[in-house]
mmCIF file of C-alpha atoms in Angstrom:
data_model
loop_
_atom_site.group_PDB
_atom_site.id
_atom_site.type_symbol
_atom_site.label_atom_id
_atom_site.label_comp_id
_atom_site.label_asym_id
_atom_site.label_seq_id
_atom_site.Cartn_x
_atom_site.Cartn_y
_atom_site.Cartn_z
ATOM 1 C CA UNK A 26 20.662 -13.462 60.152
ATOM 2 C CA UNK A 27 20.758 -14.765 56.814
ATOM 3 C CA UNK A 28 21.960 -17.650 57.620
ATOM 4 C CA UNK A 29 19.019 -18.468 59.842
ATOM 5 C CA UNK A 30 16.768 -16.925 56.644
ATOM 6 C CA UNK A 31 18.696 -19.931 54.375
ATOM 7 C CA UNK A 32 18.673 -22.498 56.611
ATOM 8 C CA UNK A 33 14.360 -22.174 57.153
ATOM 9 C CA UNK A 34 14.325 -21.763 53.364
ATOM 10 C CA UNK A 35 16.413 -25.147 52.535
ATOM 11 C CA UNK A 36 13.860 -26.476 55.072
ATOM 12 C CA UNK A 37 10.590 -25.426 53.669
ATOM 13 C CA UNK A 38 11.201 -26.092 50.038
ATOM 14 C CA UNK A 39 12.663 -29.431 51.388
ATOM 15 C CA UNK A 40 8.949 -30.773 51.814
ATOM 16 C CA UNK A 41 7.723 -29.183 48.746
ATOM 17 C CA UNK A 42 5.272 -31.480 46.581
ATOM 18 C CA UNK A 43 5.885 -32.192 42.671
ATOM 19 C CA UNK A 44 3.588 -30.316 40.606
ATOM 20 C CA UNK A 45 1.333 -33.243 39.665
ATOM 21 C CA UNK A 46 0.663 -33.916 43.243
ATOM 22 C CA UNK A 47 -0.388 -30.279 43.674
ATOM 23 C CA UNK A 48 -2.705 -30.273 40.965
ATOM 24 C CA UNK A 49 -4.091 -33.588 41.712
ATOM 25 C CA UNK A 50 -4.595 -32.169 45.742
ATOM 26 C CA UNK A 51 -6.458 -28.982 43.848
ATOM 27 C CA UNK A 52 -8.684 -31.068 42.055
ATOM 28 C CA UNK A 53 -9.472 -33.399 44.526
ATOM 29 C CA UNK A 54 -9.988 -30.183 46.988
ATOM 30 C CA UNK A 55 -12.433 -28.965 43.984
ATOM 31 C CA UNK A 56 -14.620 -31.929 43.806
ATOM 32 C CA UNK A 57 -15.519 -32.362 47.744
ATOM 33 C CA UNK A 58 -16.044 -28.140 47.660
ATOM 34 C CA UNK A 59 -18.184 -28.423 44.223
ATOM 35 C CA UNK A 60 -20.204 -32.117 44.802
ATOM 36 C CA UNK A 61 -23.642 -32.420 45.057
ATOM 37 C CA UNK A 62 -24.769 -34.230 47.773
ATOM 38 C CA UNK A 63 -25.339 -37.777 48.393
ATOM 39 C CA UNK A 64 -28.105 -39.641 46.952
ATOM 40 C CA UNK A 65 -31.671 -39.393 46.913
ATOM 41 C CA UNK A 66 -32.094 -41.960 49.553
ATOM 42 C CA UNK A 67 -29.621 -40.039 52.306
ATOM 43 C CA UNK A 68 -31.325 -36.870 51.140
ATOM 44 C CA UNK A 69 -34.774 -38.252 52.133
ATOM 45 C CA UNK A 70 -33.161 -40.215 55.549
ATOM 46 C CA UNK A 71 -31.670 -37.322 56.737
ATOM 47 C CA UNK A 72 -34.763 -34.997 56.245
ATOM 48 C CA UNK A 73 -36.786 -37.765 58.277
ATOM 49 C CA UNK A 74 -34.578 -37.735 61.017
ATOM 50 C CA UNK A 75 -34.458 -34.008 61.505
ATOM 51 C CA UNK A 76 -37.986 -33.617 60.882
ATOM 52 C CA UNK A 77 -37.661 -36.319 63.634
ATOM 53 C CA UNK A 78 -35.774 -34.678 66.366
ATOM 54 C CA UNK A 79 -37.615 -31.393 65.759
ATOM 55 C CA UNK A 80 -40.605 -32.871 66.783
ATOM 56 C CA UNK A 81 -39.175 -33.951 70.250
ATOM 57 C CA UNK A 82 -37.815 -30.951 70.872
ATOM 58 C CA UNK A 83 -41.261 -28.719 69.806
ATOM 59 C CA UNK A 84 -42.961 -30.996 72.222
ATOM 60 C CA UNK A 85 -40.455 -30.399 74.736
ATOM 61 C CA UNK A 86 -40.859 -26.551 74.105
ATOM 62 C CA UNK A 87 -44.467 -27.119 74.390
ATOM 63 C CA UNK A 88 -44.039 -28.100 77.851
ATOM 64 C CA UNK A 89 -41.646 -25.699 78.993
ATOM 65 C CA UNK A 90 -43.397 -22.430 79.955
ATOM 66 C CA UNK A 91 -40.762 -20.509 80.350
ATOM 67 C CA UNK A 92 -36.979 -20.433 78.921
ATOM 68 C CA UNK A 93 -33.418 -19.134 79.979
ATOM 69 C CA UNK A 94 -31.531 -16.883 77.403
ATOM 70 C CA UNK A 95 -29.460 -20.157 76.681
ATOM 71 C CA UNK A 96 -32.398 -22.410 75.411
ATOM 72 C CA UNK A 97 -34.170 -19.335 73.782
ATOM 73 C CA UNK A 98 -30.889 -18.683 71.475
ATOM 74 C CA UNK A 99 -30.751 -22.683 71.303
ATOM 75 C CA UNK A 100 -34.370 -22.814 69.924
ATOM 76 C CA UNK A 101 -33.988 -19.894 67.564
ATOM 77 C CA UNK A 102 -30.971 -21.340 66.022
ATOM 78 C CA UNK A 103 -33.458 -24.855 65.901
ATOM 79 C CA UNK A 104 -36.389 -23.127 64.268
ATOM 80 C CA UNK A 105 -33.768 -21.215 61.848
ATOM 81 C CA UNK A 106 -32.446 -24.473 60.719
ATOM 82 C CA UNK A 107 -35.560 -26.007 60.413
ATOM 83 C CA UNK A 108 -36.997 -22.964 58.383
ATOM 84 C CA UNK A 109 -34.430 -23.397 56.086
ATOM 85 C CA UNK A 110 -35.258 -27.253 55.355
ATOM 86 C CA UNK A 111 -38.807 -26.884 55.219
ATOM 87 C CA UNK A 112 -38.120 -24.468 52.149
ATOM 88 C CA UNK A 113 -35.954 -26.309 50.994
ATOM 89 C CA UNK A 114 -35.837 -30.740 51.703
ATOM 90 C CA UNK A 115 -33.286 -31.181 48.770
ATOM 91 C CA UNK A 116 -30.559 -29.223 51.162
ATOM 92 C CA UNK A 117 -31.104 -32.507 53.909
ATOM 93 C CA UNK A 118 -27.793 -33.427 53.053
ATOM 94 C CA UNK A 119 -26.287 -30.664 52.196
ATOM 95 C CA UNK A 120 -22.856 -29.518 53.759
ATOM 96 C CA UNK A 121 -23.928 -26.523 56.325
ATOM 97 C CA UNK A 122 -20.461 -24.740 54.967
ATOM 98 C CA UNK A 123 -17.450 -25.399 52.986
ATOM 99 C CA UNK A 124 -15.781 -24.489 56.288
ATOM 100 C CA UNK A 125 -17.533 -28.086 58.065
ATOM 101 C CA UNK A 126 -18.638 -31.302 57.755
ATOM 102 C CA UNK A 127 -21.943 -30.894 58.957
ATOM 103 C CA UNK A 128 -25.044 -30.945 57.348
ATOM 104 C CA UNK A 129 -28.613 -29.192 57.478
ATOM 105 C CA UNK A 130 -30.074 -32.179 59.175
ATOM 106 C CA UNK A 131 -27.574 -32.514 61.513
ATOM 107 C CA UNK A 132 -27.112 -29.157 63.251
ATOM 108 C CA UNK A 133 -31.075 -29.541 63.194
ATOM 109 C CA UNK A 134 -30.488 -32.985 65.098
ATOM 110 C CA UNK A 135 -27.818 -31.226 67.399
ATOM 111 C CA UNK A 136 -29.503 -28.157 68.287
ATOM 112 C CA UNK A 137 -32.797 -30.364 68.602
ATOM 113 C CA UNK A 138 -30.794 -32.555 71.475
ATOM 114 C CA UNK A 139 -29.285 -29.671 73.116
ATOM 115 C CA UNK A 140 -32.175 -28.314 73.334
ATOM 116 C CA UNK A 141 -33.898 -31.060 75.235
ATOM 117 C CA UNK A 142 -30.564 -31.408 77.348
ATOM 118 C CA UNK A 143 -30.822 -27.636 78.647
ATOM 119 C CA UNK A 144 -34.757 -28.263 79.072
ATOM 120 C CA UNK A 145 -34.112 -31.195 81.322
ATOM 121 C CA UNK A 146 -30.989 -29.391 83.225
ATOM 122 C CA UNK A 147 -33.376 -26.493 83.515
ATOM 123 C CA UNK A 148 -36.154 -28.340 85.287
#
């Protein structure tokens, strides 16, 4: 038994990193979590294009008279989103989470397609 416990040991702190390469993961790690988002210009683009593909999808809902639980929890996720943009437009390009890549704009985009998908799979 304690062999086994040595043996996983040796192997573990065999692919240990030097100190400086710790730190310098940390701090890298730090920067992503802590940076403001792109620039102005992405900030702006990426509000357009959700503002965009919100529009589809409202006129989509604006033809659909009624909707399945699926596209009604779709759509309220959409109009959270979008609620949350509208307030505030600086957050465009804003991470969603530190837990994923995406951004405001884009779960607006991808709720605003998925929408339309489930609208036209509906029909």
């Amino acid at each position: 038994m304690y062999k086994v416990i040595l043996a996983m040991s040796l192997v573990a702190l065999s692919g240990c990193e030097t100190v400086e390469s710790v730190q310098q993961d940390v701090s890298e790690f730090s920067n992503n979590l802590f940076a403001s988002s792109g620039n102005k210009e992405d900030t702006v683009s990426a509000f357009e294009k959700a503002q965009e593909a919100y529009s589809e999808a409202s006129k989509v809902r604006k033809q659909t008279t009624s909707l399945n639980a699926q596209q009604r929890s779709v759509w309220a996720e959409l109009e959270s989103d979008y609620q949350k943009l509208v307030a505030n437009p600086d957050s465009a390009a804003d991470k969603e989470s530190i837990f994923s890549d995406g951004t405001l704009a884009e779960n607006i985009m991808t709720h605003s397609l998925e929408f339309i998908e489930l609208t036209a799979k509906a029909d």
